[in-house]
Tab-separated table of C-alpha atoms in Angstrom:
chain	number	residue	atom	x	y	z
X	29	UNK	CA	-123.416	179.077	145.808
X	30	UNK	CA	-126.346	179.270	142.706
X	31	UNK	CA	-125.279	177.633	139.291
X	32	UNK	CA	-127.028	178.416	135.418
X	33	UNK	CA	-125.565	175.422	133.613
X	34	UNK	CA	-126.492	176.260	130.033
X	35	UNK	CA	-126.396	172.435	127.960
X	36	UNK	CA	-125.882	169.109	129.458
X	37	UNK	CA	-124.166	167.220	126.763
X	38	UNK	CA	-120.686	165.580	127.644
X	39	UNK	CA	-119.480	168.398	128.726
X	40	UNK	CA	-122.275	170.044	130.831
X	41	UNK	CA	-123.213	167.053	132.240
X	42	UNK	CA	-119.649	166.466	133.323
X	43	UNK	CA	-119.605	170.258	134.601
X	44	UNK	CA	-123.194	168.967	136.768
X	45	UNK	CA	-121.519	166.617	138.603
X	46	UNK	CA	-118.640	168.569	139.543
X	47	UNK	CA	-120.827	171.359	140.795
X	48	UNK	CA	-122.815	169.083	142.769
X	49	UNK	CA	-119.885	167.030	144.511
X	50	UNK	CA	-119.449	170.566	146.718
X	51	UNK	CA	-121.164	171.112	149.167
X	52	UNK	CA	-121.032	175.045	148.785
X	53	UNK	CA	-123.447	174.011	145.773
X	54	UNK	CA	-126.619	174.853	147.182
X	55	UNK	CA	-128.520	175.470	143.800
X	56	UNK	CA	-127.778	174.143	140.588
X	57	UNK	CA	-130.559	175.472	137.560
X	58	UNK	CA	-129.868	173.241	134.204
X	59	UNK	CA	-131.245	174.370	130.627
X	60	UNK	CA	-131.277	171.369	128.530
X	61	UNK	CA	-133.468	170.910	125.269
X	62	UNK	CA	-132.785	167.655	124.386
X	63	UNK	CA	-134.458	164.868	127.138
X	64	UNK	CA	-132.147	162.230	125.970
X	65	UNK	CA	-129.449	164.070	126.733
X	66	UNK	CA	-131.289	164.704	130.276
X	67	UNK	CA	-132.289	160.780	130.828
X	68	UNK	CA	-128.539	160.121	131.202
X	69	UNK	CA	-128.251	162.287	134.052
X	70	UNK	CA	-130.078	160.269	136.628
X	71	UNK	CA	-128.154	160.603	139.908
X	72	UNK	CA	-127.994	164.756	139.064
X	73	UNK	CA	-131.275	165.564	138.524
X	74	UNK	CA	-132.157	163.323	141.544
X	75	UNK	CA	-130.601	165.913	143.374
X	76	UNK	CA	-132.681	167.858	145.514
X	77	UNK	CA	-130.548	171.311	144.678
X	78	UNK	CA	-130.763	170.303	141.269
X	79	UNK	CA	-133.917	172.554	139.009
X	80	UNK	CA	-134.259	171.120	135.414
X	81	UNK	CA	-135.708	173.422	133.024
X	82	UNK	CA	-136.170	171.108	129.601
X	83	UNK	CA	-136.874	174.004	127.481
X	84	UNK	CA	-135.099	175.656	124.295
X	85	UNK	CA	-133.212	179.553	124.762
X	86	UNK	CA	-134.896	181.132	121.766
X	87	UNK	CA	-133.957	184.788	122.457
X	88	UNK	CA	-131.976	187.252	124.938
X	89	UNK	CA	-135.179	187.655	127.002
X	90	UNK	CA	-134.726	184.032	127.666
X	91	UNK	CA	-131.606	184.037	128.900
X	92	UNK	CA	-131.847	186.992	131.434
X	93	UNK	CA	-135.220	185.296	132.792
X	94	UNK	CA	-133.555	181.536	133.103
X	95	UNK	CA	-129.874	183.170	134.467
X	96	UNK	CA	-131.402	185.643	137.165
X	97	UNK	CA	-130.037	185.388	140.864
X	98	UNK	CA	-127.182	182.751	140.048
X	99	UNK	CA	-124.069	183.816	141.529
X	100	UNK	CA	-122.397	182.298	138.344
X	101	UNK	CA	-123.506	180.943	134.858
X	102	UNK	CA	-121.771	178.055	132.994
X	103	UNK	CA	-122.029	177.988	129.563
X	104	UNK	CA	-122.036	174.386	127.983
X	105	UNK	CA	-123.058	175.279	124.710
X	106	UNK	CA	-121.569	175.100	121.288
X	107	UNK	CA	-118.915	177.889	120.773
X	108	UNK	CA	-121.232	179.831	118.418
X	109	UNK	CA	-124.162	180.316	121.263
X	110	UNK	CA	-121.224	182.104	123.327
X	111	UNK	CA	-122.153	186.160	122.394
X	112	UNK	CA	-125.476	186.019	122.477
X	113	UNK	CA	-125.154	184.474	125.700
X	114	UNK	CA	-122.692	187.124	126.781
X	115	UNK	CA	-124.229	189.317	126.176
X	116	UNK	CA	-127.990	188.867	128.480
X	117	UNK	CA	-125.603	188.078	131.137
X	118	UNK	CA	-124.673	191.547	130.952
X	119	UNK	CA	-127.801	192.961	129.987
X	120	UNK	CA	-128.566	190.213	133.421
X	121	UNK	CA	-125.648	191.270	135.911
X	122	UNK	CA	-124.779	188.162	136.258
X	123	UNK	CA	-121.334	186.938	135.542
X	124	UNK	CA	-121.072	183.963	133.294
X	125	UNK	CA	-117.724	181.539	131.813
X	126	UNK	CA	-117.548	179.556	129.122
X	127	UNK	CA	-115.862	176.939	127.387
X	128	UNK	CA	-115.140	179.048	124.410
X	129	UNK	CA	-112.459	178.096	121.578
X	130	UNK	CA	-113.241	180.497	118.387
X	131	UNK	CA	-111.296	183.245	117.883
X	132	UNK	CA	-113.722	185.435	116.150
X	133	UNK	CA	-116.248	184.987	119.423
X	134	UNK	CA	-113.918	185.382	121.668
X	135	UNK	CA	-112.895	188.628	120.263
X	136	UNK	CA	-116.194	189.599	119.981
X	137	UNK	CA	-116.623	188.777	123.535
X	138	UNK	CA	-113.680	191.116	124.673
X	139	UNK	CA	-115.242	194.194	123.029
X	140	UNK	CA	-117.634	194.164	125.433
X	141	UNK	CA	-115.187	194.827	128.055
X	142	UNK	CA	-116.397	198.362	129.308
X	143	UNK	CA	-120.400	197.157	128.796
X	144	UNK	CA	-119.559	193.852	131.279
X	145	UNK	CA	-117.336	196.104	133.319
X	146	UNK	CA	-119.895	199.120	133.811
X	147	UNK	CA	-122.515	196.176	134.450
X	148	UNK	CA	-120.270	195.182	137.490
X	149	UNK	CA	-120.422	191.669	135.976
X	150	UNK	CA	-117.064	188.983	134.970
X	151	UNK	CA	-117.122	187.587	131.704
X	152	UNK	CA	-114.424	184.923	131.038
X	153	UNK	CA	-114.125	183.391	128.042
X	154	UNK	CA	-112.013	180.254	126.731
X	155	UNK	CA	-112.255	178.243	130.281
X	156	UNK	CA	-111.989	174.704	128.889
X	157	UNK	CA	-108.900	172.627	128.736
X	158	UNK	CA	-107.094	174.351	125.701
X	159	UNK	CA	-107.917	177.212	125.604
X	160	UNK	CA	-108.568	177.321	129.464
X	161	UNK	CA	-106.243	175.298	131.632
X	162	UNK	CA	-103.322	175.860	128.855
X	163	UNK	CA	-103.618	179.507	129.292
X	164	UNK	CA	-102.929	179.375	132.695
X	165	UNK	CA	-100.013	176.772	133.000
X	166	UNK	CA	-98.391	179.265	129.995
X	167	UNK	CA	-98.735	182.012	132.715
X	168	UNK	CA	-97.068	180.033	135.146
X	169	UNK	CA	-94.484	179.043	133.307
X	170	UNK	CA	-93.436	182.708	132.098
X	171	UNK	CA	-93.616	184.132	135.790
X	172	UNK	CA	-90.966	181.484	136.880
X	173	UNK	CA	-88.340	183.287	134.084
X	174	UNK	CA	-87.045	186.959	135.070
X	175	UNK	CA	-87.354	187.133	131.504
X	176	UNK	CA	-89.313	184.610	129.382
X	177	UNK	CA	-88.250	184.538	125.437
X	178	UNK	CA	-90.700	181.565	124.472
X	179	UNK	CA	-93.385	179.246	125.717
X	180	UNK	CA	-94.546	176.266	123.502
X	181	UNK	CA	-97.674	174.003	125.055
X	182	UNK	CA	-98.820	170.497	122.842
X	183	UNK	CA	-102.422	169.007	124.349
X	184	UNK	CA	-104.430	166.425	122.832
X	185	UNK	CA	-107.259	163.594	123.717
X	186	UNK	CA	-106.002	160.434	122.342
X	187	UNK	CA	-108.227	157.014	122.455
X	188	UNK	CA	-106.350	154.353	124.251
X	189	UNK	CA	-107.214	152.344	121.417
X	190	UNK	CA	-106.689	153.896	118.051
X	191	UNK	CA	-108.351	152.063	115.473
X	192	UNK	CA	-106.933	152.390	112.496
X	193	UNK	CA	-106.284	154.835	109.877
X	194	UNK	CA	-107.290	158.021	111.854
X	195	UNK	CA	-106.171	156.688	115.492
X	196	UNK	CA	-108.793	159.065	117.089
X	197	UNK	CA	-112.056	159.299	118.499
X	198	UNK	CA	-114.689	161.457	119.075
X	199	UNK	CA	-114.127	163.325	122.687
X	200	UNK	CA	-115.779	166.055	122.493
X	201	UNK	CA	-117.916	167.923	120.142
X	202	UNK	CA	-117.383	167.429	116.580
X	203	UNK	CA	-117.981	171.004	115.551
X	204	UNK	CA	-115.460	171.907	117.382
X	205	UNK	CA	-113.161	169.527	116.457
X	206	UNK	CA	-114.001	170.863	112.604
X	207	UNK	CA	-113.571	174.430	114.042
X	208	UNK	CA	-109.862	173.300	114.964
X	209	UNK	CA	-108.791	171.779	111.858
X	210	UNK	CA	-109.979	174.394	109.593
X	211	UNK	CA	-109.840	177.991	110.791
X	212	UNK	CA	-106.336	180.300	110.958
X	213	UNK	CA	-104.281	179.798	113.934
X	214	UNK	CA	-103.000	182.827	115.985
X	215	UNK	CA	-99.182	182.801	117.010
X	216	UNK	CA	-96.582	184.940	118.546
X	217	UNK	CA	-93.608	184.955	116.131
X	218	UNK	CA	-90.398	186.979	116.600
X	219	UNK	CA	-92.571	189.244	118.806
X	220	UNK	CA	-95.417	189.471	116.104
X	221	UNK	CA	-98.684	188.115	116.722
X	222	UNK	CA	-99.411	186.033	113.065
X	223	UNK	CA	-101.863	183.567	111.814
X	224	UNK	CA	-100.791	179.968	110.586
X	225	UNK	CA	-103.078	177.713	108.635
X	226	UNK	CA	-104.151	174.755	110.680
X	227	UNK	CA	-103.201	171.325	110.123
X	228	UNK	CA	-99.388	172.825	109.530
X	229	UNK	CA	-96.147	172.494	110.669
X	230	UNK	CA	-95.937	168.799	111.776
X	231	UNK	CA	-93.376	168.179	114.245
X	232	UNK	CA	-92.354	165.337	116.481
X	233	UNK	CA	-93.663	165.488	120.361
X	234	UNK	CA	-91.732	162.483	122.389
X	235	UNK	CA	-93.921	162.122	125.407
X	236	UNK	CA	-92.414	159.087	126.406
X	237	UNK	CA	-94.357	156.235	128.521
X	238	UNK	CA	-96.715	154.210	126.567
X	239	UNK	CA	-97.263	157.028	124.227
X	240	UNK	CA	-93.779	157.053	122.745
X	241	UNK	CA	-93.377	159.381	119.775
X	242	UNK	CA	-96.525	161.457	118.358
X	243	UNK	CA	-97.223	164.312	116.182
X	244	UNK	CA	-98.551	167.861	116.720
X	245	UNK	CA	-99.355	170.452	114.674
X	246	UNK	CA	-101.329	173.225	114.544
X	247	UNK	CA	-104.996	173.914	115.369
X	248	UNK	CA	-107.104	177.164	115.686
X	249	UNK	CA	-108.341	178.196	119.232
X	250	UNK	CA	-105.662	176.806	121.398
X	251	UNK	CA	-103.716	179.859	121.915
X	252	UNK	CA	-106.938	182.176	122.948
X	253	UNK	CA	-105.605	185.604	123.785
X	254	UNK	CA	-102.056	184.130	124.788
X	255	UNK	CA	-100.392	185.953	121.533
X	256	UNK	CA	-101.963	189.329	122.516
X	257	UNK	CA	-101.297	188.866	126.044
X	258	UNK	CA	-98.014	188.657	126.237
X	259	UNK	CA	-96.983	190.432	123.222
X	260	UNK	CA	-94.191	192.998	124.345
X	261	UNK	CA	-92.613	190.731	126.730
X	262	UNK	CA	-92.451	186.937	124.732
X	263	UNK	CA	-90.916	186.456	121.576
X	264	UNK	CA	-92.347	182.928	120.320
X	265	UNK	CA	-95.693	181.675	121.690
X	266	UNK	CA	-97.895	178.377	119.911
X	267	UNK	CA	-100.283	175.783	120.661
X	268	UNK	CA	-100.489	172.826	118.793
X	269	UNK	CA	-102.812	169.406	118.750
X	270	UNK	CA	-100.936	165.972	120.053
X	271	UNK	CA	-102.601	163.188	117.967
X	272	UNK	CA	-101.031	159.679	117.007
X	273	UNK	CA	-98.831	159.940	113.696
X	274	UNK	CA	-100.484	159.533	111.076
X	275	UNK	CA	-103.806	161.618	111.722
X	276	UNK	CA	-102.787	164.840	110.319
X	277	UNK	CA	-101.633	164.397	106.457
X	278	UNK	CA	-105.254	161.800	106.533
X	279	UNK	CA	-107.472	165.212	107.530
X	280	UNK	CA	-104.970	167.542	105.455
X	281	UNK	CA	-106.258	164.928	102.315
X	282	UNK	CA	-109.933	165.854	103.610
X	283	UNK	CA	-109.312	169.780	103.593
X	284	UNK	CA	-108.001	169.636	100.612
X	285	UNK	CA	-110.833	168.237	98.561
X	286	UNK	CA	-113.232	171.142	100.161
X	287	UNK	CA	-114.715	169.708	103.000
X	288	UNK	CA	-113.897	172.331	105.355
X	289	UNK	CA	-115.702	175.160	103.489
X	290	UNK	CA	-118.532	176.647	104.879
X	291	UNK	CA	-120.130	177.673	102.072
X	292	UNK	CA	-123.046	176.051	100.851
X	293	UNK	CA	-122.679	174.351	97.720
X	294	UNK	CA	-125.383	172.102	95.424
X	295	UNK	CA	-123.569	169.130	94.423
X	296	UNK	CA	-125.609	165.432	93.119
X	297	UNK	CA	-128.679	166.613	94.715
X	298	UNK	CA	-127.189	167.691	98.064
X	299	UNK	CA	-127.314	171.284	99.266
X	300	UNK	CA	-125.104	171.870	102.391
X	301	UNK	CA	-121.744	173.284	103.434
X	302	UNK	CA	-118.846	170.528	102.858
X	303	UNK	CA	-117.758	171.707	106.576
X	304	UNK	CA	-121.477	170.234	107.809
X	305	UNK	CA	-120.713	166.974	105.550
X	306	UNK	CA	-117.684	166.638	107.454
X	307	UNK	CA	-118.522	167.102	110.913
X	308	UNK	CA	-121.710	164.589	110.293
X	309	UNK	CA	-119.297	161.962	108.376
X	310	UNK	CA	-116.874	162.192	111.348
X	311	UNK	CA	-119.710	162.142	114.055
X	312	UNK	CA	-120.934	158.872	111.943
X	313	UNK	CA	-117.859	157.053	111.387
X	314	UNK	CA	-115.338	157.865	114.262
X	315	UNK	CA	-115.625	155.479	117.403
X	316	UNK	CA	-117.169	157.438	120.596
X	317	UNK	CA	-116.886	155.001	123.561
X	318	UNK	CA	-113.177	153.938	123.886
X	319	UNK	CA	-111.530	155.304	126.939
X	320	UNK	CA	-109.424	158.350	126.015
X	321	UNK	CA	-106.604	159.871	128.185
X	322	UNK	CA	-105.336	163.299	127.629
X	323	UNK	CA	-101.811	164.986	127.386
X	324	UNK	CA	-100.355	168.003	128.244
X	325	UNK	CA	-96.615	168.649	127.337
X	326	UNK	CA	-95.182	172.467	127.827
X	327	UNK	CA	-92.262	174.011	127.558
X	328	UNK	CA	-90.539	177.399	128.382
X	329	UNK	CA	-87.003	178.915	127.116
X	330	UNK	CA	-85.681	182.378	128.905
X	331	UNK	CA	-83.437	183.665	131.528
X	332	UNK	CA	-83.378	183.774	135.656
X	333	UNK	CA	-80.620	184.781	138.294
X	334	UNK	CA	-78.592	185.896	134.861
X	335	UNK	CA	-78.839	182.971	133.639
X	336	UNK	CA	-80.305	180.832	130.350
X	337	UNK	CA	-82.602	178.178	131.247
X	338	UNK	CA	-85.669	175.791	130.144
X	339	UNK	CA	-88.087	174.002	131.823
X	340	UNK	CA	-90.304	171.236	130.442
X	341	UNK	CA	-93.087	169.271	131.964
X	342	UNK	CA	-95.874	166.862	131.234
X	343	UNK	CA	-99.384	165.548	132.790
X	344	UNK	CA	-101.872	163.072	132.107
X	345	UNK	CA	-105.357	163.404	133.037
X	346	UNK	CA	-107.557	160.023	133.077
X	347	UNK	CA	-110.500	158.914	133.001
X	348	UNK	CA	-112.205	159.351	136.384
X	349	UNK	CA	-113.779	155.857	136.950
X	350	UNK	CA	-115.523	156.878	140.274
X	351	UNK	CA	-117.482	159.736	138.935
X	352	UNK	CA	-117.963	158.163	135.079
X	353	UNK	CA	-116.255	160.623	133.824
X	354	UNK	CA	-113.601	160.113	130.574
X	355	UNK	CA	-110.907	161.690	130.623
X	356	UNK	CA	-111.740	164.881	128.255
X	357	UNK	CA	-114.617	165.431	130.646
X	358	UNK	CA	-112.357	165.695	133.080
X	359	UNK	CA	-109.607	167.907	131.545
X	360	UNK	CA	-112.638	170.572	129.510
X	361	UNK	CA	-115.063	170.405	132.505
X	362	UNK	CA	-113.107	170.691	136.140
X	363	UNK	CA	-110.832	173.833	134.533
X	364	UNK	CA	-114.175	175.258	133.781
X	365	UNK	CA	-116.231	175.034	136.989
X	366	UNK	CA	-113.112	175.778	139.138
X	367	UNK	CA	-113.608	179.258	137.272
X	368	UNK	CA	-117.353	179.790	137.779
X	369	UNK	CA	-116.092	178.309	142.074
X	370	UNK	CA	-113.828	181.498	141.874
X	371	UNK	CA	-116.620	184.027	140.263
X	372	UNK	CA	-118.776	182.810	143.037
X	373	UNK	CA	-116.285	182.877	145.789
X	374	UNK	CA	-114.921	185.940	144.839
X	375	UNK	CA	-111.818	185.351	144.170
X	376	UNK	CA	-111.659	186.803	140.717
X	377	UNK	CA	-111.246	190.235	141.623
X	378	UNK	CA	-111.663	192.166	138.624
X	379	UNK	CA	-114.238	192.940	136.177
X	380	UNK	CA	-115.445	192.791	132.320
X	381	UNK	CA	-114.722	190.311	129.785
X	382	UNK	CA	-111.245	188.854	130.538
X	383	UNK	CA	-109.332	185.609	129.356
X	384	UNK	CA	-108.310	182.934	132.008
X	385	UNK	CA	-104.650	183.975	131.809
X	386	UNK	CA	-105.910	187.897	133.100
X	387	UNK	CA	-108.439	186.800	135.524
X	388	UNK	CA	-107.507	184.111	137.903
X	389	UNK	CA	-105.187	184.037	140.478
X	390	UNK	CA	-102.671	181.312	138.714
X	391	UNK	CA	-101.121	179.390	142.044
X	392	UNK	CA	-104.501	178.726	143.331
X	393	UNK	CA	-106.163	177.802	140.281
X	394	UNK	CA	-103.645	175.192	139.597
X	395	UNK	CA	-103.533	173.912	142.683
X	396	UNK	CA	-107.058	173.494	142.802
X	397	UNK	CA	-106.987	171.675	139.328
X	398	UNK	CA	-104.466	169.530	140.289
X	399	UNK	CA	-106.431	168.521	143.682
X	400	UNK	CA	-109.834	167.773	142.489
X	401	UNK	CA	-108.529	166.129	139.708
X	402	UNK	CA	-105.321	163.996	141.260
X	403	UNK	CA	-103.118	164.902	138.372
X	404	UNK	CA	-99.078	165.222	139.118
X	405	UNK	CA	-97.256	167.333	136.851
X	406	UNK	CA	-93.921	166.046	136.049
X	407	UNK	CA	-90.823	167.542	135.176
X	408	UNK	CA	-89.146	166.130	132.148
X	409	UNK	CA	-85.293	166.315	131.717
């Protein structure tokens, strides 16, 4: 199998060393700018399948030229890179996933349905851990009901260590953390799909273990397509962010004075967006390097054999020591090169541009996940 990984930041780099620990992996192509960021991948670009191209994508023409012959493209970049790459993979015939988590790019993405389909090309959007992974444990979890009235999922990447007052750190990138935080979130409510503001709707999550009691509430992205998916045949459908208590009502105090508008503004000399001044205070003062875990928590209300019923369960994914990977790495990066595995294996059968929940077969998928990675979901009572 022939790999484009587009960026090699936490994320892509984690995604490099997943592709290379198969040995179906015969050809791995990375496009990374930045040689920092490159320096810290020793052991991968020692790799003899591995070709390094340190150069910036400055235009479609790029793209199609650096993609060419891969069997499947991997696309590490920040959310906002996601159409235009789309879109030369397309114009490329080569199929491409992503880690996606903006609803206005993922919609974009799906209009170009009939243009990916005609190309003979599979786009899938949203591939990370949430969206991604959630998408398809929420299709799991409505198959097992005859009828399935609502499915709730929580996620979040907590630091081991929360130092004090915002209990988090930085996991992943901090644009898209921002992204989260501040744009509408999309819901399924009484059959409706809706938008919520983010950083709503607090509610208690008891996860038990040495997490106890924590908070969740919601954030924009998680839900992907879910809402639209299974409109017609779900009532109630939402996604919301685990964090420690606490965090939310300190970042509700930060939207609130501004600093999630995008807008640029001139204010005591400076002349940015208060959503840039966030995302660069946050980069600066968050911690980084903590070891994280993450949690899932999901649960399903409906009816089977006649009957009323609800199943809940849990996972954690850590840190994977043997492969230096934390534990966000883990849950954002395996979900997302198990898909490109499947584009290349063939075992995503359709085409066009189509959400994880649409194109993967769901019992294999998860069983995969749960193999490479060693995670055990549990069933909570």
């Amino acid at each position: 199998m022939r790999f484009t990984l587009l960026g090699a930041g936490k994320m892509g780099g984690a995604c490099a060393e997943y592709l290379l620990s198969w040995d179906e992996t015969t050809n791995l192509r990375i496009v990374e700018r930045d040689e920092i960021l490159l320096s810290k991948l020793e052991s991968v670009v020692s790799d003899k399948r591995v070709e390094v191209l340190n150069t910036t994508i400055i235009d479609k023409s790029d793209i199609i030229d650096i993609v060419n012959g891969s069997d499947a493209v991997i696309c590490a970049l920040p959310y906002y890179l996601n159409l235009t790459i789309t879109e030369a993979c397309i114009d490329a015939g080569v199929s491409m996933c992503d880690m996606g988590g903006n609803n206005d790019v993922v919609m974009s993405q799906l209009a170009m349905n009939d243009r990916a389909r005609e190309a003979g090309v599979i786009i899938v959007p949203d591939c990370g851990l949430a969206p991604g992974l959630s998408n398809v444990l929420v299709a799991k979890a409505i198959s097992e009901f005859d009828r399935c009235d609502e499915v709730h999922i929580r996620v979040g990447g907590l630091p081991i260590d929360p130092v004090p007052p915002f209990n988090y750190q930085i996991v992943f990138s901090v644009n898209g953390l921002v992204n989260e935080y501040v744009e509408p979130c999309k819901v399924l409510r009484g059959g409706d799909v809706c938008w919520v503001e983010a950083l709503t709707d607090i509610e208690e999550v008891r996860f038990g273990g040495d997490y106890g009691v924590l908070e969740a509430f919601n954030t924009s992205g998680g839900s992907s397509t879910l809402p639209e998916t299974y409109q017609g045949c779900v009532r109630e459908i939402d996604y919301k962010t685990l964090r420690y208590r606490g965090h939310c009502k300190l970042m509700q105090g930060l939207k609130y004075l501004g600093l999630g508008e995008d807008r640029v503004i001139g204010l005591s000399g400076l002349n940015s967006s208060p959503r840039r001044v966030l995302s660069a205070l946050l980069e600066h003062y968050l911690p980084k390097d903590g070891d994280d875990v993450v949690l899932v928590y999901w649960w399903a209300r409906g009816e089977s054999g006649g009957e009323s019923c609800e199943f809940r369960y849990k996972f954690i994914i850590e840190p994977d020591e043997d492969m230096g990977l934390s534990a966000m790495m883990v849950g954002t990066s395996l979900p997302t090169v198990l898909v490109a595995k499947f584009i290349a294996e063939g075992k995503v059968v359709d085409k066009g541009v189509l959400t994880p929940e649409r194109a993967l077969p769901v019992d294999d998928y998860i069983s995969a996940f749960l193999s490479e990675s060693c995670v055990e979901i549990e069933e909570v009572q």
